[in-house]
Structure formats: C-alpha cells, structure tokens
C-alpha cells in the first residue's frame, strides 16, 4: 500500500458560480501533490468535478448556501470524490434537444467516469441533502497509455494486469447510494 492511501481533503465553498474555477484548481493541485495520478486522469477528474459542482450551484443554490467537495484515496488504485449540498433532490440525466444550452452535464460525467473505470453515485446525507460523486481508478490513465503503445500482446497483457484495478464494488458506498447507469451501459 502506498503512502497516498487514506489521504483526504475537503473544500467548503459558497454555492456560487465563482467558486467553480477555484475548486477546479484546488482539486488539480491536490491530486498532483498526492503524486498518484497521470495528467490524463487529473484533467478528466478536473472536468468531472467542475460539472458536478456547477450542477450543485445551478440546481441546489436555492436550498444550500455552500457546497463541500471531498477527495479521498481509498487504496492504491481508487479514489472517491464528491460534491455535497443540502438540497434534497437527486440529479438525473435529461434528454436535451440539440438547441438547448443545458442538460448534457451528467451524460458527459458518466462517459468520463466510465473512461476511468469508475462509478457515478448519489448518496443521501443525514442533513437531508446528498453527495453526488465518483469512485474512479487512478490507474486508468496508465492502462489507457498501455493500450495506446501496444508493444506486444504478451507485454501489453502483463502491463494491463499490473495497472488495472477494476471497481466492481466499493464498501464506502452505503445503502443510501444510488449508482447511475446510462442507456446501453451496464455496470
């Protein structure tokens, strides 16, 4: 087990659009300081957290004055990130028409989380609100790079086995947790 396992960070911000770029930067800085992620994973997580926090600001700000972004290394291969607000309603992906400027965020998040071998979840909180979050593999970028390089079938298989840590279940997700899945994608 590496020294990064068990590391946590919480960032409390006002439920305001001005907080989103500040949190994006703080998340990237934290992940890089932890030294466990490649740049592809950092940038993908940056976009995911940006979308999740933007959703909280746009849809929950009437019921919550602040949001809390949490980051935690669960083990050598997985990290959990979440955005908590005190609004009781869970987000749901919606079908948007081509002209609509909104409604694609959760679909984008689901695709990015799938790319990182992870899950997107909503967890009910004791305060009546919820945490919308992800659990992703921090080795996803390494296996993506292995797929790209393709030195030989045997070498590639060995590298993928070493770098991959599939997220089949997560004991940190409670019975109050609902895992999203999009049409055509089953976990």
Coordinates of N, CA, C and O in Angstrom, one line a residue:
X1 N 0.8 -1.2 0.0 CA 0.0 0.0 0.0 C 0.9 1.2 0.0 O 1.9 1.3 0.7
X2 N 0.5 2.2 -0.8 CA 1.4 3.4 -0.9 C 1.0 4.4 0.2 O 0.0 4.3 0.8
X3 N 1.8 5.5 0.3 CA 1.6 6.5 1.3 C 0.4 7.4 1.0 O 0.0 8.1 1.9
X4 N -0.1 7.3 -0.2 CA -1.2 8.2 -0.6 C -2.6 7.6 -0.1 O -3.5 8.3 0.1
X5 N -2.6 6.3 0.2 CA -3.9 5.7 0.7 C -4.4 6.4 1.9 O -3.6 6.6 2.9
X6 N -5.6 6.7 2.0 CA -6.2 7.3 3.2 C -6.1 8.8 3.2 O -6.7 9.4 4.1
X7 N -5.5 9.4 2.3 CA -5.4 10.8 2.2 C -6.8 11.4 1.9 O -7.5 10.9 1.1
X8 N -7.1 12.5 2.6 CA -8.4 13.1 2.3 C -8.2 14.7 2.3 O -7.3 15.2 2.8
X9 N -9.2 15.3 1.6 CA -9.2 16.8 1.6 C -10.7 17.2 1.4 O -11.4 16.6 0.6
X10 N -11.1 18.2 2.1 CA -12.4 18.8 1.9 C -12.3 20.2 1.6 O -11.4 20.9 2.2
X11 N -13.1 20.7 0.7 CA -13.1 22.1 0.3 C -14.5 22.6 0.4 O -15.4 22.2 -0.3
X12 N -14.7 23.5 1.3 CA -16.0 24.1 1.5 C -16.1 25.5 0.8 O -15.2 26.3 1.0
X13 N -17.1 25.6 -0.1 CA -17.2 26.8 -0.9 C -18.6 27.3 -0.9 O -19.6 26.6 -0.7
X14 N -18.8 28.6 -1.1 CA -20.2 29.1 -1.3 C -20.8 28.5 -2.6 O -20.1 28.2 -3.5
X15 N -22.1 28.3 -2.5 CA -22.8 27.7 -3.7 C -23.0 28.9 -4.7 O -24.1 29.4 -4.9
X16 N -21.9 29.2 -5.4 CA -21.8 30.3 -6.3 C -20.9 30.0 -7.4 O -19.9 29.3 -7.3
X17 N -21.3 30.4 -8.6 CA -20.5 30.1 -9.8 C -19.1 30.5 -9.8 O -18.2 29.9 -10.4
X18 N -18.8 31.5 -9.0 CA -17.4 32.0 -8.9 C -16.5 31.0 -8.2 O -15.3 31.0 -8.3
X19 N -17.1 30.1 -7.4 CA -16.3 29.1 -6.7 C -15.8 27.9 -7.6 O -14.8 27.3 -7.3
X20 N -16.5 27.7 -8.7 CA -16.1 26.6 -9.6 C -14.7 26.6 -10.1 O -14.0 25.6 -9.9
X21 N -14.2 27.7 -10.7 CA -12.8 27.7 -11.2 C -11.8 27.5 -10.0 O -10.7 26.9 -10.2
X22 N -12.1 28.1 -8.8 CA -11.2 28.0 -7.7 C -11.1 26.5 -7.3 O -10.0 26.0 -6.9
X23 N -12.2 25.8 -7.2 CA -12.2 24.4 -6.8 C -11.5 23.6 -7.9 O -10.8 22.6 -7.5
X24 N -11.8 23.8 -9.2 CA -11.0 23.1 -10.2 C -9.5 23.1 -10.0 O -8.9 22.1 -10.0
X25 N -9.0 24.3 -9.7 CA -7.6 24.5 -9.5 C -7.1 23.8 -8.2 O -6.1 23.1 -8.2
X26 N -7.9 23.9 -7.2 CA -7.5 23.2 -5.9 C -7.5 21.7 -6.0 O -6.7 21.0 -5.5
X27 N -8.5 21.2 -6.8 CA -8.5 19.7 -7.0 C -7.3 19.3 -7.8 O -6.6 18.3 -7.4
X28 N -7.0 20.0 -8.9 CA -5.8 19.6 -9.6 C -4.5 19.7 -8.8 O -3.7 18.8 -8.9
X29 N -4.4 20.8 -8.1 CA -3.2 20.9 -7.2 C -3.1 19.8 -6.2 O -2.0 19.3 -6.0
X30 N -4.2 19.5 -5.6 CA -4.2 18.4 -4.6 C -3.8 17.1 -5.2 O -2.9 16.3 -4.7
X31 N -4.4 16.7 -6.3 CA -4.1 15.4 -7.0 C -2.7 15.3 -7.4 O -2.0 14.3 -7.2
X32 N -2.2 16.4 -7.9 CA -0.7 16.4 -8.3 C 0.2 16.4 -7.1 O 1.2 15.7 -7.1
X33 N -0.2 17.0 -6.0 CA 0.6 17.0 -4.8 C 0.6 15.6 -4.2 O 1.6 15.1 -3.7
X34 N -0.5 14.9 -4.4 CA -0.5 13.5 -3.9 C 0.4 12.6 -4.8 O 0.7 11.5 -4.3
X35 N 0.6 13.0 -6.0 CA 1.6 12.3 -6.8 C 1.1 10.9 -7.3 O 2.0 10.1 -7.7
X36 N -0.2 10.7 -7.4 CA -0.6 9.3 -7.7 C -1.3 9.3 -9.1 O -1.6 8.2 -9.5
X37 N -1.4 10.4 -9.8 CA -2.2 10.4 -11.0 C -1.4 10.9 -12.2 O -0.6 11.8 -12.0
X38 N -1.7 10.3 -13.4 CA -1.1 10.9 -14.6 C -2.0 12.1 -15.0 O -3.1 12.3 -14.5
X39 N -1.5 12.9 -15.9 CA -2.1 14.1 -16.3 C -3.5 13.9 -16.9 O -4.4 14.7 -16.7
X40 N -3.7 12.8 -17.7 CA -5.0 12.5 -18.3 C -6.0 12.3 -17.2 O -7.1 12.9 -17.3
X41 N -5.7 11.6 -16.1 CA -6.6 11.4 -15.0 C -6.9 12.7 -14.3 O -8.1 13.0 -14.0
X42 N -5.9 13.5 -14.1 CA -6.1 14.8 -13.4 C -7.0 15.7 -14.2 O -8.0 16.2 -13.6
X43 N -6.8 15.8 -15.5 CA -7.6 16.6 -16.3 C -9.1 16.1 -16.4 O -10.0 16.9 -16.5
X44 N -9.2 14.8 -16.5 CA -10.6 14.2 -16.6 C -11.3 14.4 -15.2 O -12.5 14.8 -15.3
X45 N -10.7 14.2 -14.1 CA -11.3 14.5 -12.8 C -11.6 16.0 -12.7 O -12.6 16.3 -12.1
X46 N -10.7 16.8 -13.2 CA -11.0 18.3 -13.2 C -12.3 18.6 -13.8 O -13.1 19.4 -13.3
X47 N -12.5 18.0 -15.0 CA -13.8 18.3 -15.7 C -15.0 17.7 -15.0 O -16.0 18.4 -14.9
X48 N -14.8 16.5 -14.4 CA -15.9 15.9 -13.7 C -16.3 16.7 -12.5 O -17.5 17.0 -12.3
X49 N -15.4 17.1 -11.7 CA -15.7 17.9 -10.5 C -16.3 19.3 -10.9 O -17.2 19.8 -10.3
X50 N -15.8 19.9 -12.0 CA -16.3 21.1 -12.5 C -17.8 21.0 -12.8 O -18.7 21.8 -12.4
X51 N -18.2 19.9 -13.5 CA -19.6 19.6 -13.9 C -20.4 19.4 -12.6 O -21.5 19.9 -12.5
X52 N -19.9 18.5 -11.7 CA -20.7 18.2 -10.5 C -20.9 19.5 -9.6 O -22.0 19.7 -9.1
X53 N -19.9 20.3 -9.5 CA -20.1 21.5 -8.7 C -21.0 22.5 -9.4 O -21.8 23.2 -8.7
X54 N -20.8 22.6 -10.7 CA -21.7 23.5 -11.4 C -23.1 23.1 -11.3 O -24.0 23.9 -11.1
X55 N -23.4 21.8 -11.3 CA -24.8 21.3 -11.1 C -25.3 21.7 -9.7 O -26.4 22.1 -9.6
X56 N -24.5 21.5 -8.7 CA -24.9 21.9 -7.3 C -25.2 23.4 -7.3 O -26.2 23.8 -6.7
X57 N -24.3 24.2 -7.9 CA -24.5 25.7 -7.9 C -25.8 26.0 -8.6 O -26.6 26.8 -8.1
X58 N -26.0 25.5 -9.8 CA -27.2 25.8 -10.6 C -28.5 25.3 -10.0 O -29.5 26.0 -10.1
X59 N -28.5 24.1 -9.5 CA -29.8 23.5 -9.1 C -30.0 23.4 -7.6 O -31.2 23.2 -7.2
X60 N -29.0 23.6 -6.8 CA -29.2 23.4 -5.4 C -29.0 24.7 -4.6 O -29.2 24.8 -3.4
X61 N -28.5 25.8 -5.3 CA -28.2 27.0 -4.6 C -29.4 27.6 -3.8 O -29.2 28.3 -2.9
X62 N -30.6 27.4 -4.3 CA -31.8 27.9 -3.6 C -31.9 27.3 -2.2 O -32.5 27.9 -1.3
X63 N -31.5 26.0 -2.1 CA -31.6 25.3 -0.8 C -30.4 25.2 0.0 O -30.4 24.7 1.1
X64 N -29.3 25.6 -0.5 CA -28.0 25.5 0.2 C -27.1 26.7 0.0 O -27.0 27.3 -1.1
X65 N -26.4 27.1 1.0 CA -25.6 28.3 0.9 C -24.1 27.9 0.5 O -23.4 28.7 0.1
X66 N -23.8 26.6 0.7 CA -22.5 26.2 0.4 C -22.5 24.7 -0.1 O -23.4 24.0 0.1
X67 N -21.4 24.4 -0.7 CA -21.1 23.0 -1.2 C -19.8 22.6 -0.6 O -18.9 23.4 -0.3
X68 N -19.7 21.3 -0.4 CA -18.4 20.7 0.1 C -17.9 19.7 -0.9 O -18.6 18.7 -1.2
X69 N -16.7 19.9 -1.4 CA -16.1 19.0 -2.3 C -15.1 18.1 -1.4 O -14.3 18.7 -0.7
X70 N -15.2 16.8 -1.5 CA -14.4 15.9 -0.8 C -13.6 15.0 -1.7 O -14.1 14.7 -2.8
X71 N -12.3 14.7 -1.3 CA -11.4 13.9 -2.1 C -10.8 12.9 -1.2 O -10.4 13.3 -0.1
X72 N -10.7 11.6 -1.6 CA -10.2 10.6 -0.7 C -9.5 9.5 -1.5 O -10.2 9.0 -2.4
X73 N -8.3 9.2 -1.2 CA -7.7 8.0 -1.8 C -8.1 6.8 -1.0 O -7.9 6.7 0.2
X74 N -8.9 5.9 -1.6 CA -9.4 4.7 -0.9 C -8.4 3.6 -0.7 O -8.3 2.9 0.3
X75 N -7.5 3.4 -1.8 CA -6.4 2.5 -1.7 C -5.5 2.8 -2.8 O -5.5 4.0 -3.3
X76 N -4.6 1.9 -3.2 CA -3.6 2.3 -4.2 C -4.1 2.5 -5.6 O -3.5 3.1 -6.4
X77 N -5.4 2.1 -5.8 CA -5.9 2.1 -7.1 C -7.2 2.9 -7.3 O -7.6 3.2 -8.4
X78 N -7.8 3.3 -6.2 CA -9.1 4.0 -6.3 C -9.1 5.3 -5.5 O -8.6 5.4 -4.4
X79 N -9.9 6.3 -6.1 CA -10.1 7.5 -5.3 C -11.6 7.8 -5.4 O -12.3 7.4 -6.3
X80 N -12.1 8.5 -4.3 CA -13.5 8.9 -4.2 C -13.5 10.4 -4.2 O -12.8 11.0 -3.4
X81 N -14.4 11.0 -5.0 CA -14.6 12.4 -5.0 C -16.1 12.7 -4.9 O -16.8 12.0 -5.6
X82 N -16.5 13.7 -4.2 CA -17.9 14.0 -4.1 C -18.1 15.5 -3.9 O -17.3 16.2 -3.5
X83 N -19.4 15.9 -4.3 CA -19.8 17.3 -4.1 C -21.1 17.1 -3.3 O -22.1 16.5 -3.7
X84 N -21.1 17.7 -2.1 CA -22.2 17.6 -1.2 C -22.9 19.0 -1.1 O -22.3 20.0 -1.1
X85 N -24.3 18.9 -1.2 CA -25.1 20.1 -1.0 C -26.3 19.7 -0.2 O -26.6 18.5 0.0
X86 N -27.0 20.6 0.4 CA -28.2 20.2 1.3 C -29.5 20.2 0.6 O -30.5 20.1 1.2
X87 N -29.5 20.3 -0.7 CA -30.8 20.2 -1.5 C -31.2 18.7 -1.5 O -30.4 17.8 -1.7
X88 N -32.5 18.4 -1.3 CA -32.9 17.0 -1.1 C -33.0 16.3 -2.5 O -33.0 15.1 -2.5
X89 N -33.2 17.0 -3.6 CA -33.4 16.3 -4.9 C -32.1 15.8 -5.5 O -31.1 16.4 -5.5
X90 N -32.2 14.5 -6.0 CA -31.1 14.0 -6.7 C -31.1 14.4 -8.2 O -32.1 14.6 -8.8
X91 N -29.9 14.6 -8.7 CA -29.8 15.0 -10.1 C -30.2 13.8 -11.0 O -30.0 12.6 -10.5
X92 N -30.7 14.0 -12.2 CA -31.0 12.9 -13.1 C -30.6 13.4 -14.5 O -30.9 14.5 -14.9
X93 N -29.9 12.5 -15.3 CA -29.7 12.9 -16.6 C -31.0 13.2 -17.4 O -31.9 12.5 -17.2
X94 N -31.0 14.2 -18.2 CA -32.1 14.5 -19.0 C -31.8 14.5 -20.5 O -30.6 14.6 -20.9
X95 N -32.8 14.2 -21.3 CA -32.6 14.3 -22.8 C -32.8 15.7 -23.2 O -33.9 16.3 -23.0
X96 N -31.8 16.3 -23.8 CA -31.9 17.7 -24.3 C -32.0 17.7 -25.8 O -31.4 16.9 -26.5
X97 N -32.8 18.7 -26.3 CA -32.8 18.8 -27.7 C -31.5 19.5 -28.2 O -30.7 20.1 -27.3
X98 N -31.2 19.5 -29.4 CA -29.9 20.0 -30.0 C -29.7 21.4 -29.7 O -28.6 21.9 -29.5
X99 N -30.8 22.2 -29.6 CA -30.7 23.7 -29.4 C -30.5 24.1 -28.0 O -30.1 25.2 -27.7
X100 N -30.8 23.2 -27.0 CA -30.7 23.5 -25.6 C -29.3 23.7 -25.1 O -28.4 22.9 -25.4
X101 N -29.0 24.8 -24.4 CA -27.7 25.1 -23.9 C -27.4 24.3 -22.7 O -26.2 24.3 -22.2
X102 N -28.3 23.6 -22.1 CA -28.1 22.8 -20.8 C -28.6 21.4 -21.0 O -29.2 21.0 -22.0
X103 N -28.3 20.6 -20.0 CA -28.8 19.2 -19.9 C -27.9 18.1 -20.3 O -28.3 17.0 -20.4
X104 N -26.6 18.4 -20.6 CA -25.7 17.3 -21.0 C -24.7 17.0 -20.0 O -23.9 16.0 -20.2
X105 N -24.6 17.7 -18.9 CA -23.5 17.6 -17.9 C -23.4 16.2 -17.3 O -22.3 15.6 -17.3
X106 N -24.5 15.6 -16.9 CA -24.4 14.2 -16.3 C -24.1 13.2 -17.3 O -23.4 12.2 -17.0
X107 N -24.5 13.4 -18.6 CA -24.2 12.4 -19.6 C -22.6 12.5 -19.9 O -22.0 11.4 -20.0
X108 N -22.1 13.7 -19.9 CA -20.7 13.9 -20.1 C -19.9 13.2 -18.9 O -18.9 12.5 -19.1
X109 N -20.4 13.5 -17.7 CA -19.7 13.0 -16.5 C -19.8 11.4 -16.5 O -18.8 10.8 -16.3
X110 N -20.9 10.8 -16.9 CA -21.0 9.4 -16.9 C -20.0 8.8 -17.9 O -19.3 7.8 -17.6
X111 N -19.8 9.4 -19.1 CA -18.9 8.9 -20.1 C -17.5 9.0 -19.6 O -16.6 8.1 -19.8
X112 N -17.1 10.2 -18.9 CA -15.8 10.3 -18.4 C -15.5 9.4 -17.2 O -14.4 8.8 -17.2
X113 N -16.5 9.1 -16.4 CA -16.3 8.2 -15.3 C -16.1 6.8 -15.8 O -15.2 6.0 -15.4
X114 N -16.8 6.4 -16.8 CA -16.7 5.1 -17.5 C -15.3 5.0 -18.1 O -14.7 3.9 -17.9
X115 N -14.8 6.0 -18.7 CA -13.4 6.0 -19.2 C -12.4 5.7 -18.1 O -11.3 5.1 -18.4
X116 N -12.6 6.2 -16.9 CA -11.7 6.0 -15.8 C -12.1 4.7 -15.0 O -11.6 4.6 -13.8
X117 N -12.8 3.8 -15.6 CA -13.2 2.5 -14.9 C -13.9 2.8 -13.6 O -13.6 2.2 -12.5
X118 N -14.8 3.7 -13.5 CA -15.4 4.1 -12.2 C -16.9 4.1 -12.2 O -17.6 3.5 -13.1
X119 N -17.5 4.6 -11.1 CA -18.9 4.7 -11.0 C -19.3 6.1 -10.5 O -18.5 6.8 -9.9
X120 N -20.5 6.6 -10.9 CA -21.1 7.8 -10.5 C -22.2 7.5 -9.6 O -23.0 6.6 -9.9
X121 N -22.3 8.2 -8.4 CA -23.3 7.8 -7.5 C -23.9 9.0 -6.8 O -23.4 10.1 -6.9
X122 N -25.1 8.8 -6.2 CA -25.7 9.8 -5.4 C -26.0 9.1 -4.0 O -26.5 8.0 -4.0
X123 N -25.5 9.8 -3.0 CA -25.7 9.3 -1.6 C -26.4 10.2 -0.8 O -26.1 11.4 -0.7
X124 N -27.5 9.8 -0.1 CA -28.3 10.6 0.8 C -27.4 10.9 2.0 O -26.7 10.1 2.5
X125 N -27.6 12.1 2.5 CA -26.8 12.6 3.7 C -27.8 12.8 4.9 O -29.0 13.0 4.7
X126 N -27.2 12.8 6.1 CA -28.0 13.0 7.3 C -28.7 14.3 7.4 O -29.8 14.5 8.0
X127 N -28.1 15.3 6.7 CA -28.7 16.7 6.7 C -29.9 16.8 5.7 O -30.4 17.9 5.6
X128 N -30.3 15.7 5.1 CA -31.4 15.8 4.1 C -30.9 16.1 2.7 O -31.7 16.0 1.8
X129 N -29.6 16.4 2.6 CA -29.1 16.7 1.2 C -28.5 15.4 0.6 O -28.9 14.3 1.0
X130 N -27.5 15.6 -0.2 CA -26.9 14.5 -0.9 C -25.5 14.8 -1.3 O -25.1 16.0 -1.4
X131 N -24.8 13.8 -1.6 CA -23.4 13.9 -2.2 C -23.5 13.2 -3.5 O -24.0 12.0 -3.6
X132 N -23.2 13.9 -4.6 CA -23.0 13.3 -5.9 C -21.5 13.2 -6.1 O -20.8 14.1 -5.9
X133 N -21.1 12.0 -6.4 CA -19.7 11.7 -6.5 C -19.3 10.6 -7.5 O -20.2 10.0 -8.1
X134 N -18.1 10.3 -7.4 CA -17.5 9.3 -8.3 C -16.5 8.5 -7.5 O -15.9 9.0 -6.5
X135 N -16.3 7.3 -7.9 CA -15.2 6.5 -7.4 C -14.5 6.0 -8.7 O -15.2 5.5 -9.6
X136 N -13.2 6.4 -8.9 CA -12.5 6.1 -10.2 C -11.2 5.4 -9.9 O -10.6 5.5 -8.8
X137 N -10.7 4.7 -10.9 CA -9.4 4.1 -10.9 C -8.3 5.1 -11.2 O -8.4 5.8 -12.2
X138 N -7.3 5.2 -10.3 CA -6.3 6.2 -10.6 C -5.2 5.6 -11.6 O -4.4 6.3 -12.0
X139 N -5.4 4.3 -11.9 CA -4.5 3.7 -12.8 C -5.1 3.6 -14.2 O -4.5 3.1 -15.1
X140 N -6.3 4.2 -14.4 CA -6.9 4.2 -15.7 C -6.1 4.9 -16.8 O -6.0 4.4 -17.9
X141 N -5.4 5.9 -16.5 CA -4.5 6.6 -17.4 C -3.4 5.7 -17.8 O -2.9 5.7 -19.0
X142 N -2.8 4.9 -16.9 CA -1.7 4.0 -17.2 C -2.2 2.9 -18.2 O -1.5 2.6 -19.1
X143 N -3.4 2.4 -17.9 CA -3.8 1.3 -18.8 C -4.2 1.9 -20.2 O -4.1 1.3 -21.2
X144 N -4.7 3.2 -20.2 CA -5.0 3.8 -21.5 C -3.8 4.0 -22.3 O -3.7 3.7 -23.5
X145 N -2.7 4.4 -21.6 CA -1.4 4.6 -22.3 C -0.9 3.2 -22.8 O -0.3 3.1 -23.9
X146 N -1.0 2.2 -22.0 CA -0.6 0.8 -22.4 C -1.4 0.4 -23.6 O -0.8 -0.2 -24.6
X147 N -2.7 0.7 -23.7 CA -3.4 0.3 -24.9 C -2.9 1.1 -26.1 O -2.9 0.6 -27.2
X148 N -2.5 2.3 -25.9 CA -2.1 3.2 -27.0 C -0.7 2.7 -27.5 O -0.5 2.7 -28.7
X149 N 0.2 2.4 -26.7 CA 1.6 2.0 -27.1 C 1.6 0.6 -27.8 O 2.4 0.5 -28.7
X150 N 0.9 -0.4 -27.3 CA 0.8 -1.7 -27.8 C 2.2 -2.3 -28.2 O 2.4 -2.6 -29.4
X151 N 3.1 -2.5 -27.3 CA 4.4 -3.1 -27.7 C 4.3 -4.5 -28.2 O 4.9 -4.8 -29.2
X152 N 3.6 -5.4 -27.5 CA 3.4 -6.7 -28.0 C 2.2 -7.3 -27.2 O 1.9 -6.8 -26.1
X153 N 1.6 -8.3 -27.7 CA 0.4 -8.9 -27.0 C 0.8 -9.3 -25.6 O 0.1 -9.0 -24.6
X154 N 1.9 -10.0 -25.4 CA 2.3 -10.5 -24.1 C 2.7 -9.4 -23.1 O 2.2 -9.4 -22.0
X155 N 3.5 -8.5 -23.6 CA 3.9 -7.4 -22.7 C 2.7 -6.5 -22.4 O 2.5 -6.0 -21.2
X156 N 1.8 -6.3 -23.3 CA 0.6 -5.5 -23.1 C -0.3 -6.2 -22.0 O -0.8 -5.5 -21.1
X157 N -0.5 -7.4 -22.2 CA -1.4 -8.2 -21.2 C -0.8 -8.0 -19.8 O -1.5 -7.8 -18.8
X158 N 0.5 -8.2 -19.7 CA 1.2 -8.1 -18.4 C 1.0 -6.7 -17.8 O 0.8 -6.5 -16.6
X159 N 1.2 -5.7 -18.6 CA 1.1 -4.3 -18.1 C -0.3 -4.0 -17.7 O -0.5 -3.3 -16.7
X160 N -1.3 -4.4 -18.5 CA -2.7 -4.1 -18.2 C -3.1 -4.7 -16.9 O -3.7 -4.1 -16.1
X161 N -2.6 -6.0 -16.7 CA -3.0 -6.7 -15.5 C -2.4 -6.0 -14.3 O -3.0 -5.8 -13.2
X162 N -1.2 -5.5 -14.4 CA -0.5 -4.8 -13.3 C -1.1 -3.5 -13.0 O -1.3 -3.1 -11.8
X163 N -1.6 -2.7 -14.0 CA -2.1 -1.4 -13.9 C -3.5 -1.3 -13.6 O -4.0 -0.2 -13.2
X164 N -4.3 -2.3 -13.9 CA -5.8 -2.2 -13.8 C -6.3 -2.6 -12.5 O -5.9 -3.6 -11.9
X165 N -7.2 -1.9 -11.9 CA -7.9 -2.2 -10.7 C -9.3 -1.9 -10.9 O -9.8 -0.8 -10.6
X166 N -10.1 -2.9 -11.4 CA -11.5 -2.6 -11.7 C -12.3 -2.3 -10.4 O -12.0 -2.9 -9.4
X167 N -13.3 -1.5 -10.5 CA -14.1 -1.1 -9.4 C -15.4 -1.9 -9.5 O -16.3 -1.4 -10.1
X168 N -15.4 -3.1 -9.0 CA -16.6 -3.9 -9.0 C -17.6 -3.5 -7.9 O -18.8 -3.6 -8.0
X169 N -17.0 -3.2 -6.8 CA -17.8 -2.8 -5.6 C -17.0 -1.9 -4.7 O -15.8 -1.8 -4.9
X170 N -17.7 -1.2 -3.9 CA -17.0 -0.2 -3.0 C -17.7 -0.2 -1.7 O -18.8 0.2 -1.6
X171 N -17.0 -0.6 -0.6 CA -17.6 -0.7 0.7 C -17.8 0.7 1.3 O -18.5 0.8 2.2
X172 N -17.3 1.8 0.6 CA -17.6 3.1 1.1 C -18.9 3.6 0.6 O -19.4 4.7 1.1
X173 N -19.6 2.9 -0.3 CA -20.9 3.3 -0.8 C -21.9 2.6 0.1 O -21.9 1.4 0.1
X174 N -22.8 3.4 0.7 CA -23.7 2.8 1.6 C -25.0 2.4 1.0 O -25.2 2.6 -0.2
X175 N -26.0 1.9 1.7 CA -27.3 1.5 1.3 C -28.1 2.7 0.8 O -29.1 2.6 0.1
X176 N -27.7 3.9 1.2 CA -28.3 5.1 0.7 C -27.8 5.6 -0.6 O -28.2 6.7 -1.1
X177 N -27.0 4.8 -1.3 CA -26.4 5.2 -2.5 C -27.1 4.6 -3.7 O -27.4 3.4 -3.7
X178 N -27.3 5.5 -4.7 CA -27.8 5.0 -6.0 C -26.7 5.2 -7.0 O -26.2 6.3 -7.2
X179 N -26.4 4.1 -7.8 CA -25.4 4.2 -8.8 C -26.1 4.5 -10.1 O -27.1 3.9 -10.5
X180 N -25.6 5.5 -10.9 CA -26.2 5.9 -12.1 C -25.8 4.9 -13.2 O -24.7 4.3 -13.1
X181 N -26.6 4.6 -14.2 CA -26.1 4.0 -15.4 C -26.9 4.6 -16.5 O -28.1 4.9 -16.4
X182 N -26.2 4.8 -17.6 CA -26.9 5.4 -18.8 C -27.4 4.3 -19.7 O -27.0 3.1 -19.6
X183 N -28.3 4.6 -20.6 CA -28.8 3.6 -21.6 C -27.7 2.9 -22.3 O -26.7 3.6 -22.8
X184 N -27.7 1.6 -22.4 CA -26.7 0.9 -23.1 C -25.4 0.7 -22.3 O -24.4 0.1 -22.8
X185 N -25.4 1.1 -21.1 CA -24.2 0.9 -20.3 C -24.6 0.3 -19.0 O -25.4 0.8 -18.2
X186 N -24.1 -0.9 -18.8 CA -24.5 -1.6 -17.5 C -23.2 -1.9 -16.7 O -22.2 -2.3 -17.3
X187 N -23.2 -1.7 -15.5 CA -22.1 -1.9 -14.6 C -22.4 -3.0 -13.7 O -23.4 -3.2 -13.2

